[in-house]
Every structure is written in structure tokens, then in C-alpha cells.
Amino acid sequence: MDYAEFRRRLENLYIDLRCSNVELISLLFRYNTTVREREDIIRQLYDFQYLNARTGNLESLGRSADKHSPEEEIRRLERYITGFDEYVKKQEHEIDTMIENNKIANKFLNLILSMETDYSNILYAKYVKKMPDTEIIHMLYISRSTYYRRLGRARTLLLYMYNSAEA
């Protein structure tokens, strides 16, 4: 992993660890149901997001009613059918991405917790708890220069640990 990818992953560590767990469980539930049930659930989600809802009797509304021509209805139906396949692929890709991000985030968390205490405290407070730098400095009773020196060293060490664990 290069340094830019590493920094991006660290900045998103909080989201990948916290926010994705509830979404991940619900998406995995949908993903693990039988093929027919899964298609029905995804079709309902797709219908909810992409179909125009019409209510009431259009004939009784008179001229103000939104009347569609048969050609427009056919085009709308074709867009619906082709769009559904793309929607399913997008949902599956989103699930796979969330699972992968969650795995990497958990790996980073384990590595952070296994580091030396000074480095571990800084990285945990900054990236897992999302504390501002000034609060971390006050919490650890260190100077700004010491904080930034340790933070840089901790990032370098964490990247090295991650890359050596992957090899």
C-alpha cells in the first residue's frame, strides 16, 4: 500500500469501523438470502428509489392530470428493466467494497492496538476516536512538537507494519 492510499484509509478509519457495521449487517442479510428472495428485496428497493409514484385516479383529475403516451410508458419500462440490472451490480459492488473496507479497518485497528503505547495512544485518539490535535496534546500532556513528531513516526511505523503483514 502506498502512502496516499494509507492516509486515505486512516482518515476513513472511523467511518469504516463504526458507521458501516449496521449497514453491513443489513446488506449482508439481503446478500445471504436466497436468490429469489434477494431479487425481490432488491427490486422493491429499486422500485422505491427509481419509479415515479402515481396516486389517485388520473381520469378523474381532468386536464390537469399527468397523462403519459404509450410510447413514453414503453421507454420508461425499458429504462426500468435495464436500470435494474445495473442497480443490482452496483449494490453487490457496494457490499463487496464495504466488506473490504471493514476488513482493512479492523486490521489497522489491531495493528494500532499492538503498537508501543505512545504511538498507539496518538493514533487511536486521532483516527479511531476522531479527537482534535489540541485535545490529544492536552490529554497526553505532551508538547505540540512532540505530538507531531510521534504522529509522523507512528504513521510510518503503522504503514511498515501493515505492508510487512500483507507480504
CSV table of C-alpha atoms in Angstrom, one decimal:
chain,number,residue,atom,x,y,z
A,1,MET,CA,0.0,0.0,0.0
A,2,ASP,CA,1.4,3.4,-0.9
A,3,TYR,CA,1.4,6.4,1.4
A,4,ALA,CA,-1.5,8.2,-0.2
A,5,GLU,CA,-3.8,5.2,0.0
A,6,PHE,CA,-2.6,4.6,3.6
A,7,ARG,CA,-3.5,8.2,4.6
A,8,ARG,CA,-6.9,7.9,2.9
A,9,ARG,CA,-7.6,4.7,4.8
A,10,LEU,CA,-6.5,6.3,8.1
A,11,GLU,CA,-8.8,9.3,7.5
A,12,ASN,CA,-11.8,6.9,6.8
A,13,LEU,CA,-10.9,4.5,9.7
A,14,TYR,CA,-13.7,5.9,11.9
A,15,ILE,CA,-16.3,5.5,9.3
A,16,ASP,CA,-15.1,2.1,8.2
A,17,LEU,CA,-15.2,0.8,11.8
A,18,ARG,CA,-18.3,2.5,13.1
A,19,CYS,CA,-20.8,3.5,10.6
A,20,SER,CA,-20.5,0.6,8.2
A,21,ASN,CA,-21.3,-2.1,10.8
A,22,VAL,CA,-25.1,-1.5,10.9
A,23,GLU,CA,-25.3,-1.0,7.1
A,24,LEU,CA,-23.1,-4.0,6.6
A,25,ILE,CA,-25.3,-6.3,8.6
A,26,SER,CA,-28.4,-5.3,6.8
A,27,LEU,CA,-26.7,-5.6,3.4
A,28,LEU,CA,-25.2,-9.0,4.2
A,29,PHE,CA,-28.7,-10.1,5.3
A,30,ARG,CA,-30.0,-9.2,1.9
A,31,TYR,CA,-27.0,-10.7,0.2
A,32,ASN,CA,-27.3,-14.0,2.1
A,33,THR,CA,-31.0,-14.6,1.4
A,34,THR,CA,-32.0,-17.0,-1.4
A,35,VAL,CA,-31.6,-15.7,-4.9
A,36,ARG,CA,-35.3,-15.2,-5.5
A,37,GLU,CA,-35.9,-13.5,-2.1
A,38,ARG,CA,-32.8,-11.3,-2.7
A,39,GLU,CA,-34.1,-10.3,-6.1
A,40,ASP,CA,-37.5,-9.4,-4.7
A,41,ILE,CA,-36.0,-7.3,-1.9
A,42,ILE,CA,-33.6,-5.5,-4.3
A,43,ARG,CA,-36.4,-4.9,-6.8
A,44,GLN,CA,-38.5,-3.4,-4.0
A,45,LEU,CA,-35.6,-1.1,-3.1
A,46,TYR,CA,-35.1,-0.2,-6.7
A,47,ASP,CA,-38.8,0.5,-7.2
A,48,PHE,CA,-38.9,2.7,-4.2
A,49,GLN,CA,-35.9,4.8,-5.4
A,50,TYR,CA,-36.5,4.9,-9.2
A,51,LEU,CA,-40.1,4.5,-10.1
A,52,ASN,CA,-42.4,7.6,-10.2
A,53,ALA,CA,-45.3,7.1,-7.8
A,54,ARG,CA,-48.7,8.0,-9.1
A,55,THR,CA,-51.6,8.3,-6.8
A,56,GLY,CA,-55.3,8.8,-7.4
A,57,ASN,CA,-57.4,8.2,-10.5
A,58,LEU,CA,-55.9,10.1,-13.4
A,59,GLU,CA,-59.1,10.1,-15.4
A,60,SER,CA,-61.0,11.9,-12.6
A,61,LEU,CA,-58.4,14.7,-12.5
A,62,GLY,CA,-59.3,16.0,-15.9
A,63,ARG,CA,-56.9,18.1,-17.9
A,64,SER,CA,-54.5,18.8,-15.0
A,65,ALA,CA,-53.7,15.0,-14.9
A,66,ASP,CA,-50.3,13.9,-15.9
A,67,LYS,CA,-51.2,11.6,-18.8
A,68,HIS,CA,-48.4,9.6,-20.5
A,69,SER,CA,-48.4,8.4,-24.0
A,70,PRO,CA,-47.9,4.7,-24.6
A,71,GLU,CA,-44.5,5.3,-26.2
A,72,GLU,CA,-43.4,7.2,-23.1
A,73,GLU,CA,-44.6,4.3,-20.9
A,74,ILE,CA,-42.7,1.8,-23.0
A,75,ARG,CA,-39.5,3.8,-22.8
A,76,ARG,CA,-39.9,4.2,-19.1
A,77,LEU,CA,-40.4,0.4,-18.7
A,78,GLU,CA,-37.3,-0.3,-20.8
A,79,ARG,CA,-35.2,2.1,-18.7
A,80,TYR,CA,-36.6,0.3,-15.6
A,81,ILE,CA,-35.6,-3.1,-16.8
A,82,THR,CA,-32.1,-2.2,-18.0
A,83,GLY,CA,-31.6,0.0,-15.0
A,84,PHE,CA,-32.4,-2.8,-12.6
A,85,ASP,CA,-29.5,-5.0,-13.7
A,86,GLU,CA,-27.1,-2.1,-13.3
A,87,TYR,CA,-28.6,-1.3,-9.9
A,88,VAL,CA,-28.1,-5.0,-8.7
A,89,LYS,CA,-24.4,-4.8,-9.9
A,90,LYS,CA,-23.9,-1.5,-8.1
A,91,GLN,CA,-25.4,-2.9,-4.9
A,92,GLU,CA,-23.2,-6.0,-5.0
A,93,HIS,CA,-20.2,-3.9,-5.6
A,94,GLU,CA,-21.1,-1.6,-2.7
A,95,ILE,CA,-21.5,-4.6,-0.4
A,96,ASP,CA,-18.1,-6.0,-1.5
A,97,THR,CA,-16.4,-2.6,-1.0
A,98,MET,CA,-17.9,-2.2,2.5
A,99,ILE,CA,-16.8,-5.7,3.5
A,100,GLU,CA,-13.2,-5.0,2.2
A,101,ASN,CA,-13.0,-1.6,3.9
A,102,ASN,CA,-14.2,-3.1,7.1
A,103,LYS,CA,-11.6,-5.8,7.0
A,104,ILE,CA,-8.8,-3.4,6.3
A,105,ALA,CA,-10.1,-1.0,9.1
A,106,ASN,CA,-10.1,-3.9,11.6
A,107,LYS,CA,-6.6,-4.9,10.5
A,108,PHE,CA,-5.4,-1.3,11.1
A,109,LEU,CA,-7.2,-1.2,14.5
A,110,ASN,CA,-5.4,-4.4,15.6
A,111,LEU,CA,-2.1,-3.0,14.4
A,112,ILE,CA,-2.7,0.3,16.2
A,113,LEU,CA,-3.5,-1.5,19.4
A,114,SER,CA,-0.4,-3.7,19.2
A,115,MET,CA,2.0,-0.7,18.8
A,116,GLU,CA,4.1,0.9,21.6
A,117,THR,CA,1.8,2.8,24.0
A,118,ASP,CA,2.9,6.3,23.0
A,119,TYR,CA,2.2,5.7,19.3
A,120,SER,CA,-0.9,3.6,19.9
A,121,ASN,CA,-2.5,6.4,22.1
A,122,ILE,CA,-1.9,9.0,19.5
A,123,LEU,CA,-3.2,7.0,16.5
A,124,TYR,CA,-6.2,5.7,18.5
A,125,ALA,CA,-7.2,9.1,19.7
A,126,LYS,CA,-6.7,10.8,16.3
A,127,TYR,CA,-8.2,8.2,13.9
A,128,VAL,CA,-10.5,6.0,15.9
A,129,LYS,CA,-11.9,8.5,18.4
A,130,LYS,CA,-11.5,11.4,15.9
A,131,MET,CA,-10.3,13.8,18.6
A,132,PRO,CA,-8.8,17.1,17.6
A,133,ASP,CA,-5.0,17.5,17.8
A,134,THR,CA,-5.2,20.0,20.7
A,135,GLU,CA,-7.3,17.7,22.8
A,136,ILE,CA,-4.8,14.8,22.2
A,137,ILE,CA,-1.9,17.1,23.2
A,138,HIS,CA,-3.7,18.1,26.4
A,139,MET,CA,-4.8,14.5,27.2
A,140,LEU,CA,-1.3,13.0,26.8
A,141,TYR,CA,0.5,16.0,28.4
A,142,ILE,CA,3.0,16.5,25.6
A,143,SER,CA,4.1,19.5,23.5
A,144,ARG,CA,2.9,20.2,20.0
A,145,SER,CA,6.3,19.4,18.5
A,146,THR,CA,6.5,16.1,20.4
A,147,TYR,CA,2.9,15.2,19.3
A,148,TYR,CA,3.6,15.8,15.6
A,149,ARG,CA,7.0,14.0,15.7
A,150,ARG,CA,5.3,11.0,17.4
A,151,LEU,CA,2.4,11.1,15.0
A,152,GLY,CA,4.7,11.1,11.9
A,153,ARG,CA,6.7,8.2,13.4
A,154,ALA,CA,3.6,6.3,14.3
A,155,ARG,CA,2.2,6.6,10.8
A,156,THR,CA,5.4,5.4,9.3
A,157,LEU,CA,5.6,2.5,11.7
A,158,LEU,CA,2.0,1.6,11.1
A,159,LEU,CA,2.4,1.6,7.3
A,160,TYR,CA,5.5,-0.5,7.7
A,161,MET,CA,3.7,-3.0,9.9
A,162,TYR,CA,0.7,-3.2,7.5
A,163,ASN,CA,2.9,-3.7,4.5
A,164,SER,CA,5.0,-6.4,6.2
A,165,ALA,CA,1.9,-8.2,7.4
A,166,GLU,CA,0.5,-8.2,3.9
A,167,ALA,CA,3.7,-9.6,2.4
